[in-house]
Short mmCIF file of C-alpha atoms and ligand atoms in Angstrom, two decimals:
data_model
loop_
_atom_site.label_atom_id
_atom_site.label_comp_id
_atom_site.label_asym_id
_atom_site.label_seq_id
_atom_site.Cartn_x
_atom_site.Cartn_y
_atom_site.Cartn_z
CA MET A 1 88.52 88.89 98.43
CA ILE A 2 89.17 85.86 99.96
CA HIS A 3 85.49 84.43 101.16
CA THR A 4 86.19 80.55 102.08
CA LEU A 5 89.39 78.80 102.70
CA PRO A 6 90.43 77.35 99.25
CA LYS A 7 90.03 73.41 98.96
CA THR A 8 93.43 73.16 98.19
CA ALA A 9 94.20 73.90 101.70
CA ALA A 10 95.12 70.35 102.64
CA CYS A 11 97.59 69.87 100.00
CA PHE A 12 99.48 73.59 100.53
CA GLU A 13 99.38 73.57 103.92
CA ASN A 14 101.85 70.97 104.11
CA ALA A 15 104.18 72.70 101.31
CA ARG A 16 107.55 72.87 103.01
CA ALA A 17 109.36 74.49 99.87
CA VAL A 18 108.33 76.74 97.45
CA ALA A 19 109.18 74.12 94.48
CA GLU A 20 106.40 72.01 95.92
CA TYR A 21 103.92 75.05 94.88
CA LYS A 22 105.39 74.54 91.31
CA LEU A 23 103.82 71.28 91.25
CA HIS A 24 100.76 72.05 92.68
CA ALA A 25 100.28 75.06 90.21
CA GLN A 26 101.02 72.97 87.20
CA ALA A 27 98.25 70.18 88.38
CA ARG A 28 95.83 73.01 88.64
CA LEU A 29 96.52 75.18 85.43
CA ASP A 30 95.15 74.69 82.07
CA PRO A 31 98.25 73.57 80.09
CA THR A 32 98.19 76.71 77.76
CA VAL A 33 98.20 79.05 80.95
CA TRP A 34 101.09 77.03 82.28
CA ARG A 35 103.11 77.14 79.54
CA TYR A 36 102.62 80.95 79.29
CA LEU A 37 103.98 81.07 82.52
CA SER A 38 106.91 78.64 82.70
CA GLU A 39 108.32 78.87 79.11
CA GLY A 40 111.40 81.39 78.40
CA SER A 41 111.74 82.74 74.92
CA GLU A 42 113.41 80.57 71.98
CA ALA A 43 115.44 77.66 73.45
CA GLY A 44 114.99 78.81 77.03
CA VAL A 45 119.08 79.06 77.49
CA THR A 46 118.75 82.45 79.72
CA LEU A 47 115.89 80.96 81.35
CA LEU A 48 118.15 77.94 82.22
CA ALA A 49 120.98 80.30 83.19
CA ASN A 50 118.92 82.02 85.45
CA GLU A 51 118.71 79.23 87.82
CA ARG A 52 121.77 77.56 86.88
CA ALA A 53 123.89 80.86 88.20
CA PHE A 54 122.21 80.68 91.67
CA GLU A 55 122.95 76.75 91.97
CA ARG A 56 126.78 77.37 90.64
CA ALA A 57 127.42 80.04 93.93
CA ARG A 58 128.09 78.66 97.04
CA ILE A 59 127.48 79.86 100.51
CA VAL A 60 130.20 79.55 103.29
CA PRO A 61 128.77 78.93 107.12
CA ARG A 62 130.09 80.83 109.81
CA PRO A 63 129.20 78.99 112.94
CA LEU A 64 129.38 80.22 116.75
CA ALA A 65 128.11 83.57 115.74
CA ASP A 66 125.74 85.22 118.34
CA VAL A 67 122.95 85.98 116.14
CA ARG A 68 120.21 86.86 118.95
CA GLY A 69 118.09 89.83 117.94
CA GLY A 70 118.64 89.43 114.25
CA HIS A 71 116.15 90.61 111.68
CA THR A 72 115.36 90.88 107.85
CA ARG A 73 113.99 94.68 107.69
CA VAL A 74 114.92 96.81 104.57
CA ASN A 75 114.21 100.34 103.68
CA LEU A 76 113.56 101.20 100.18
CA PHE A 77 112.85 104.95 99.67
CA GLY A 78 111.74 105.71 102.86
CA GLN A 79 109.56 102.76 103.20
CA GLU A 80 110.17 100.15 105.68
CA PHE A 81 109.47 96.56 105.26
CA ALA A 82 110.13 93.40 107.19
CA HIS A 83 112.11 91.36 104.81
CA PRO A 84 113.36 92.14 100.99
CA ILE A 85 111.55 90.03 98.94
CA VAL A 86 109.54 91.78 96.61
CA LEU A 87 106.97 90.47 94.03
CA ALA A 88 107.69 91.39 90.75
CA PRO A 89 105.13 92.54 88.39
CA VAL A 90 103.50 89.99 86.48
CA ALA A 91 100.63 90.46 83.88
CA TYR A 92 97.25 89.30 83.87
CA GLN A 93 97.06 87.48 87.12
CA LYS A 94 93.55 86.56 86.77
CA LEU A 95 94.72 83.43 84.37
CA PHE A 96 96.08 82.32 87.37
CA HIS A 97 93.44 82.55 89.96
CA SER A 98 89.92 84.42 89.65
CA ASP A 99 91.02 86.58 92.82
CA GLY A 100 93.75 88.18 90.81
CA GLU A 101 96.29 90.86 91.41
CA CYS A 102 94.07 91.71 94.15
CA ALA A 103 95.12 88.24 95.95
CA SER A 104 98.69 89.12 95.47
CA ALA A 105 98.50 92.38 96.97
CA MET A 106 96.87 91.14 100.11
CA ALA A 107 99.34 88.59 100.51
CA ALA A 108 102.23 91.12 100.12
CA SER A 109 100.43 93.37 102.75
CA ALA A 110 99.99 90.48 105.34
CA GLN A 111 103.86 89.42 104.98
CA ASP A 112 104.97 93.17 105.00
CA ALA A 113 106.16 92.69 101.49
CA LEU A 114 106.44 95.07 98.49
CA MET A 115 104.59 94.27 95.13
CA LEU A 116 104.96 95.97 91.38
CA VAL A 117 101.42 96.01 89.71
CA SER A 118 101.87 95.30 85.80
CA SER A 119 100.73 97.68 83.37
CA LEU A 120 99.07 94.52 82.27
CA ALA A 121 97.29 93.72 85.45
CA SER A 122 93.89 92.26 84.84
CA GLN A 123 92.19 94.37 87.69
CA THR A 124 92.14 98.09 88.29
CA LEU A 125 95.18 100.13 89.76
CA GLU A 126 92.75 101.23 92.10
CA GLU A 127 91.08 98.03 93.47
CA ILE A 128 94.33 96.20 93.69
CA ILE A 129 96.00 99.26 96.07
CA GLN A 130 92.93 99.09 98.15
CA ALA A 131 92.98 95.39 98.58
CA ALA A 132 96.87 96.06 99.71
CA GLU A 133 95.89 98.56 102.01
CA LYS A 134 99.25 99.97 101.75
CA PRO A 135 101.22 101.60 98.95
CA LEU A 136 102.37 99.66 96.10
CA TRP A 137 104.90 100.06 92.98
CA PHE A 138 103.44 100.51 89.58
CA GLN A 139 105.49 98.83 86.79
CA LEU A 140 105.30 101.03 83.87
CA TYR A 141 105.34 100.07 79.93
CA TRP A 142 105.80 102.65 77.67
CA GLN A 143 102.49 103.36 75.96
CA GLY A 144 103.66 104.09 72.22
CA GLU A 145 103.95 107.70 72.65
CA ARG A 146 104.57 110.34 75.56
CA SER A 147 101.19 111.73 76.30
CA ARG A 148 99.49 108.14 77.19
CA THR A 149 102.66 106.74 78.93
CA LEU A 150 102.65 109.70 81.48
CA ARG A 151 98.46 109.47 81.68
CA LEU A 152 99.01 105.75 82.60
CA ALA A 153 101.65 106.80 85.36
CA GLN A 154 99.75 109.70 86.60
CA ARG A 155 96.78 107.31 87.27
CA ALA A 156 98.62 105.04 89.28
CA LEU A 157 100.43 107.97 90.89
CA ALA A 158 96.75 109.66 91.84
CA ALA A 159 95.80 106.13 93.28
CA GLY A 160 98.76 106.04 95.90
CA TYR A 161 101.36 104.28 94.30
CA SER A 162 104.59 105.22 95.66
CA ALA A 163 107.10 104.59 92.96
CA VAL A 164 107.23 103.87 89.03
CA VAL A 165 109.56 101.11 87.74
CA LEU A 166 109.76 101.64 84.09
CA THR A 167 110.65 98.39 81.94
CA VAL A 168 112.62 98.95 79.04
CA ASP A 169 113.60 95.24 78.31
CA ALA A 170 110.37 93.95 76.49
CA PRO A 171 109.39 97.04 74.26
CA VAL A 172 107.73 94.88 71.55
CA LYS A 173 104.92 92.81 72.85
CA GLN A 174 105.45 89.25 73.09
CA ALA A 175 103.08 86.70 71.51
CA VAL A 176 101.11 86.34 74.29
CA MET A 177 98.72 83.26 74.66
CA GLN A 178 94.84 83.65 73.56
CA LEU A 179 93.36 85.63 76.61
CA PRO A 180 89.97 84.30 77.88
CA GLU A 181 87.14 86.80 77.53
CA ASP A 182 87.06 88.01 81.17
CA VAL A 183 90.97 88.66 81.05
CA ARG A 184 92.67 91.51 79.77
CA ALA A 185 94.84 94.60 80.42
CA VAL A 186 91.79 96.66 81.88
CA ASN A 187 94.23 99.71 82.84
CA LEU A 188 95.19 100.34 79.33
CA GLU A 189 93.71 102.66 76.71
CA THR A 190 92.93 101.26 73.23
CA PRO A 191 96.10 100.15 71.33
CA LEU A 192 97.86 102.78 69.20
CA ALA A 193 97.72 101.56 65.44
CA LEU A 194 101.24 100.65 64.07
CA PRO A 195 102.93 103.19 61.80
CA LEU A 196 102.18 102.46 58.21
CA LEU A 197 105.47 101.21 56.49
CA LEU A 198 106.91 102.65 53.24
CA GLN A 199 108.52 100.68 50.44
CA GLY A 200 111.42 98.80 52.00
CA GLN A 201 111.21 99.93 55.34
CA SER A 202 111.42 97.34 58.34
CA GLN A 203 108.71 95.98 60.26
CA VAL A 204 111.09 95.76 63.40
CA PHE A 205 112.83 99.09 62.98
CA ASP A 206 110.37 101.28 61.57
CA GLY A 207 107.22 99.63 62.88
CA TRP A 208 107.19 98.03 66.52
CA MET A 209 110.43 99.98 67.48
CA ALA A 210 108.92 103.26 66.33
CA GLN A 211 106.81 103.13 69.32
CA ALA A 212 109.62 101.96 71.82
CA PRO A 213 110.94 104.27 74.49
CA THR A 214 114.50 105.96 73.94
CA TRP A 215 117.03 107.46 76.16
CA ALA A 216 115.35 110.79 75.32
CA ASP A 217 111.91 109.46 76.42
CA LEU A 218 113.33 108.50 79.47
CA GLU A 219 114.75 111.58 80.28
CA TRP A 220 111.70 113.36 79.63
CA LEU A 221 109.68 110.78 81.93
CA ARG A 222 111.97 111.60 84.64
CA GLY A 223 110.95 115.57 84.37
CA HIS A 224 107.75 114.36 84.90
CA ILE A 225 107.52 112.19 87.39
CA LYS A 226 108.32 113.84 91.21
CA LEU A 227 108.26 110.34 93.00
CA PRO A 228 110.89 107.59 92.44
CA LEU A 229 111.57 106.20 89.33
CA LEU A 230 113.30 103.00 88.76
CA LEU A 231 114.47 101.18 85.43
CA LYS A 232 113.71 97.73 85.21
CA GLY A 233 115.71 95.25 82.65
CA VAL A 234 119.35 96.42 83.05
CA LEU A 235 121.97 94.14 82.03
CA HIS A 236 124.99 96.68 80.80
CA PRO A 237 126.97 98.35 82.88
CA ASP A 238 127.41 101.46 80.47
CA ASP A 239 123.33 101.35 80.48
CA ALA A 240 122.96 101.46 84.40
CA ALA A 241 125.58 104.60 84.53
CA ARG A 242 123.23 106.16 81.77
CA ALA A 243 120.37 105.70 83.46
CA ILE A 244 121.86 106.98 86.82
CA ALA A 245 123.20 110.14 84.83
CA LEU A 246 119.47 110.96 83.82
CA GLY A 247 118.20 110.74 87.27
CA CYS A 248 116.84 107.57 87.99
CA ASP A 249 116.41 106.29 91.32
CA GLY A 250 117.29 102.95 91.19
CA LEU A 251 117.73 99.85 88.96
CA VAL A 252 116.44 96.22 88.37
CA VAL A 253 118.58 93.95 86.99
CA SER A 254 116.55 91.54 85.18
CA ASN A 255 116.47 89.53 81.88
CA HIS A 256 112.38 89.33 82.57
CA GLY A 257 112.85 86.08 83.81
CA GLY A 258 114.45 84.76 80.25
CA ARG A 259 110.98 85.54 78.45
CA VAL A 260 112.50 88.28 76.30
CA LEU A 261 115.86 87.99 74.40
CA ASP A 262 117.20 84.43 74.60
CA GLY A 263 120.69 84.13 75.26
CA VAL A 264 121.27 87.12 77.43
CA PRO A 265 123.28 86.43 80.54
CA ALA A 266 121.73 85.56 83.78
CA SER A 267 121.00 88.36 85.90
CA LEU A 268 123.24 87.24 88.84
CA ASP A 269 125.85 87.07 86.21
CA ALA A 270 125.51 90.22 85.09
CA LEU A 271 125.27 91.54 88.51
CA PRO A 272 129.07 92.46 89.54
CA GLY A 273 129.42 94.46 86.51
CA ILE A 274 126.56 96.50 87.09
CA MET A 275 127.27 97.32 90.95
CA ALA A 276 130.85 98.29 89.95
CA ALA A 277 128.94 101.02 87.53
CA VAL A 278 126.63 101.72 89.97
CA ALA A 279 129.11 102.19 92.85
CA GLY A 280 126.30 102.39 95.33
CA ARG A 281 124.81 105.59 94.27
CA VAL A 282 121.47 104.38 93.87
CA PRO A 283 119.56 100.89 94.96
CA VAL A 284 119.87 97.95 92.82
CA LEU A 285 117.29 94.93 92.88
CA LEU A 286 117.35 91.89 91.10
CA ASP A 287 115.16 89.14 89.65
CA SER A 288 115.06 86.15 87.24
CA GLY A 289 115.71 83.02 88.60
CA VAL A 290 115.68 83.44 92.24
CA ARG A 291 113.77 80.07 93.80
CA SER A 292 114.54 79.86 97.25
CA GLY A 293 115.41 81.98 100.36
CA SER A 294 119.35 80.91 99.91
CA ASP A 295 119.14 82.73 96.22
CA VAL A 296 117.68 85.49 98.03
CA PHE A 297 120.88 85.33 100.26
CA LYS A 298 123.05 84.88 97.30
CA ALA A 299 121.92 88.30 95.37
CA LEU A 300 121.96 90.11 98.62
CA SER A 301 125.63 89.33 99.15
CA GLN A 302 126.68 90.91 95.92
CA GLY A 303 124.75 94.35 97.49
CA VAL A 304 121.55 94.23 96.02
CA ALA A 305 118.96 96.14 97.91
CA ALA A 306 116.15 93.98 97.46
CA VAL A 307 115.19 90.55 95.22
CA MET A 308 112.20 90.33 93.01
CA ILE A 309 110.42 86.69 92.59
CA GLY A 310 108.04 86.23 89.71
CA ARG A 311 106.89 82.60 89.03
CA PRO A 312 107.30 81.64 92.53
CA TYR A 313 104.77 83.50 93.92
CA ILE A 314 102.29 82.76 90.77
CA TRP A 315 103.12 79.22 92.08
CA GLY A 316 101.29 80.06 95.28
CA LEU A 317 98.51 82.26 93.61
CA ALA A 318 97.45 79.04 91.32
CA THR A 319 97.61 76.73 94.10
CA ALA A 320 95.66 78.66 96.61
CA GLY A 321 95.19 82.39 96.09
CA ALA A 322 96.21 84.94 98.64
CA LEU A 323 96.89 82.17 101.16
CA GLY A 324 99.29 80.54 98.56
CA VAL A 325 101.10 83.75 97.90
CA ALA A 326 101.59 84.40 101.40
CA HIS A 327 102.69 80.90 102.36
CA VAL A 328 105.51 81.23 99.60
CA ILE A 329 106.76 84.52 100.90
CA ARG A 330 107.08 83.54 104.53
CA LEU A 331 108.64 79.74 103.19
CA MET A 332 111.26 82.19 101.48
CA ARG A 333 111.57 84.57 104.31
CA ASP A 334 112.15 81.57 106.59
CA GLU A 335 115.00 80.29 104.32
CA LEU A 336 116.68 83.62 104.29
CA GLU A 337 116.68 83.82 107.79
CA MET A 338 117.87 80.51 108.41
CA THR A 339 120.44 81.24 105.68
CA LEU A 340 121.63 84.42 107.41
CA ALA A 341 122.02 82.77 110.87
CA LEU A 342 124.24 79.87 109.42
CA VAL A 343 126.34 82.41 107.99
CA GLY A 344 126.71 84.62 110.89
CA CYS A 345 124.45 87.59 109.77
CA THR A 346 122.46 89.60 111.97
CA CYS A 347 120.77 91.65 109.15
CA ILE A 348 120.43 92.28 105.48
CA GLY A 349 123.49 94.70 105.96
CA ASP A 350 126.02 92.07 106.87
CA ALA A 351 124.70 89.78 103.87
CA GLN A 352 125.58 92.39 101.64
CA ARG A 353 129.28 92.23 103.11
CA ILE A 354 129.67 88.46 102.57
CA ILE A 355 131.65 87.14 99.53
CA LEU A 356 130.49 83.81 98.29
CA ALA A 357 132.63 80.63 97.68
CA ASN A 358 133.05 81.12 94.15
CA GLN A 359 133.81 84.46 93.59
CA GLY A 360 137.57 84.52 93.82
CA SER A 361 139.96 82.98 96.42
CA LYS A 362 138.41 85.06 99.74
CA MET A 363 135.86 83.11 101.21
CA GLY A 364 133.19 83.94 103.69
CA GLN A 365 132.92 87.11 105.57
CA ALA A 366 134.61 90.12 103.85
C1 FNR B 401 106.79 88.78 83.88
N1 FNR B 401 107.53 89.94 84.02
C2 FNR B 401 106.88 91.11 83.54
N2 FNR B 401 107.66 92.17 84.11
C3 FNR B 401 107.44 93.25 83.87
O1 FNR B 401 108.09 94.36 83.76
N3 FNR B 401 105.83 93.59 83.66
C4 FNR B 401 105.27 92.49 83.21
O2 FNR B 401 104.06 92.77 82.82
C5 FNR B 401 105.45 90.94 83.38
N4 FNR B 401 104.59 90.18 83.18
C6 FNR B 401 105.23 88.80 83.34
C7 FNR B 401 104.20 87.98 83.16
C8 FNR B 401 104.91 86.44 83.42
C9 FNR B 401 104.00 85.49 83.45
C10 FNR B 401 106.07 86.29 83.94
C11 FNR B 401 106.59 84.92 84.48
C12 FNR B 401 106.83 87.21 84.08
C13 FNR B 401 108.36 89.46 84.25
C14 FNR B 401 108.92 89.67 86.08
O3 FNR B 401 108.55 90.77 86.17
C15 FNR B 401 110.06 89.13 86.60
O4 FNR B 401 110.89 89.83 85.90
C16 FNR B 401 110.49 87.69 86.42
O5 FNR B 401 109.32 86.54 86.17
C17 FNR B 401 111.35 87.36 87.00
O6 FNR B 401 111.95 85.84 86.72
P1 FNR B 401 111.38 84.52 87.50
O7 FNR B 401 111.39 84.82 89.07
O8 FNR B 401 110.30 84.44 87.15
O9 FNR B 401 112.49 83.60 87.51
#
């Protein structure tokens, strides 16, 4: 897929932090694409809150620990990964680099990372998993009704995807920028027509939301997917409990990177309530606002099994294709290892037992 070293090699090789990729990406991308990638919804309150929540959390160092032999390995549903940094599903990746999702999948594979491929991928599910050479997870958007949704999930499973993550926080299609001709959701069937509204009916309740999934649909889907099924976009503890009661195998605490309903809590702030409701019954992942290895650590310290990044790896993709994505993952992993070492942890399990400085009076290792 990557035939030559990108012309950008000189600039990105010197990048010392993920934030530098943001600058490179902004300089490279068309302003409309940059806005599509960067902006949150409305005033961007949640977008900002996500990053602020990580900034507020403080880590207490624990010097003098012998951390030789430490590692960041994680196991998710029987799959081993070298570290808990996961590539979140991001739509239309050919917008950001001509190698698209395949480049991200190659990078994930090279860095022994998990990637979730979006229902709105701009390359086929089959070619993406072939580029990865290892199982990926499939992010499922509800396709307006049950049979279309199941056809899409079954196509992914037949192609070798090893888990399905149903995203439920964006049931109504957001206004996406005008896509260029060569970029589209190639894996989807033609969209369903919206129901005709009767006099006095609401476009929202009776139009768009008539094609959104409900708890009954989730229960039905659970019955049809034999592999792990996770729910992405959970922020309320009661919803977490209900999803588990319906048989979901895991949850992703996420506000879609602040792109859907503005004013919802930062994912990190919503996490304690969810973790209490879940009580260790299923793995919980988190995304929205993770920008560094120490952010990854801060989320792990609240007990999550793994942490997803969205925009940061797309900055890498836009800058230098697969190499850029791989470098972003590697930079974050290095930062995570350094943070773990300075906090006296030798594995992810140790990090999950840490209490951060701003969480009550107890400081440091529990
Ligand atoms: C997304 N996200 C997303 N989520 C999803 O479930 N399906 C999708 O197709 C997309 N598409 C998408 C496009 C773009 C441009 C962005 C930035 C995000 C949300 C994504 O999976 C994740 O929840 C957020 O990106 C996490 O926040 P950060 O890391 O971007 O702050």
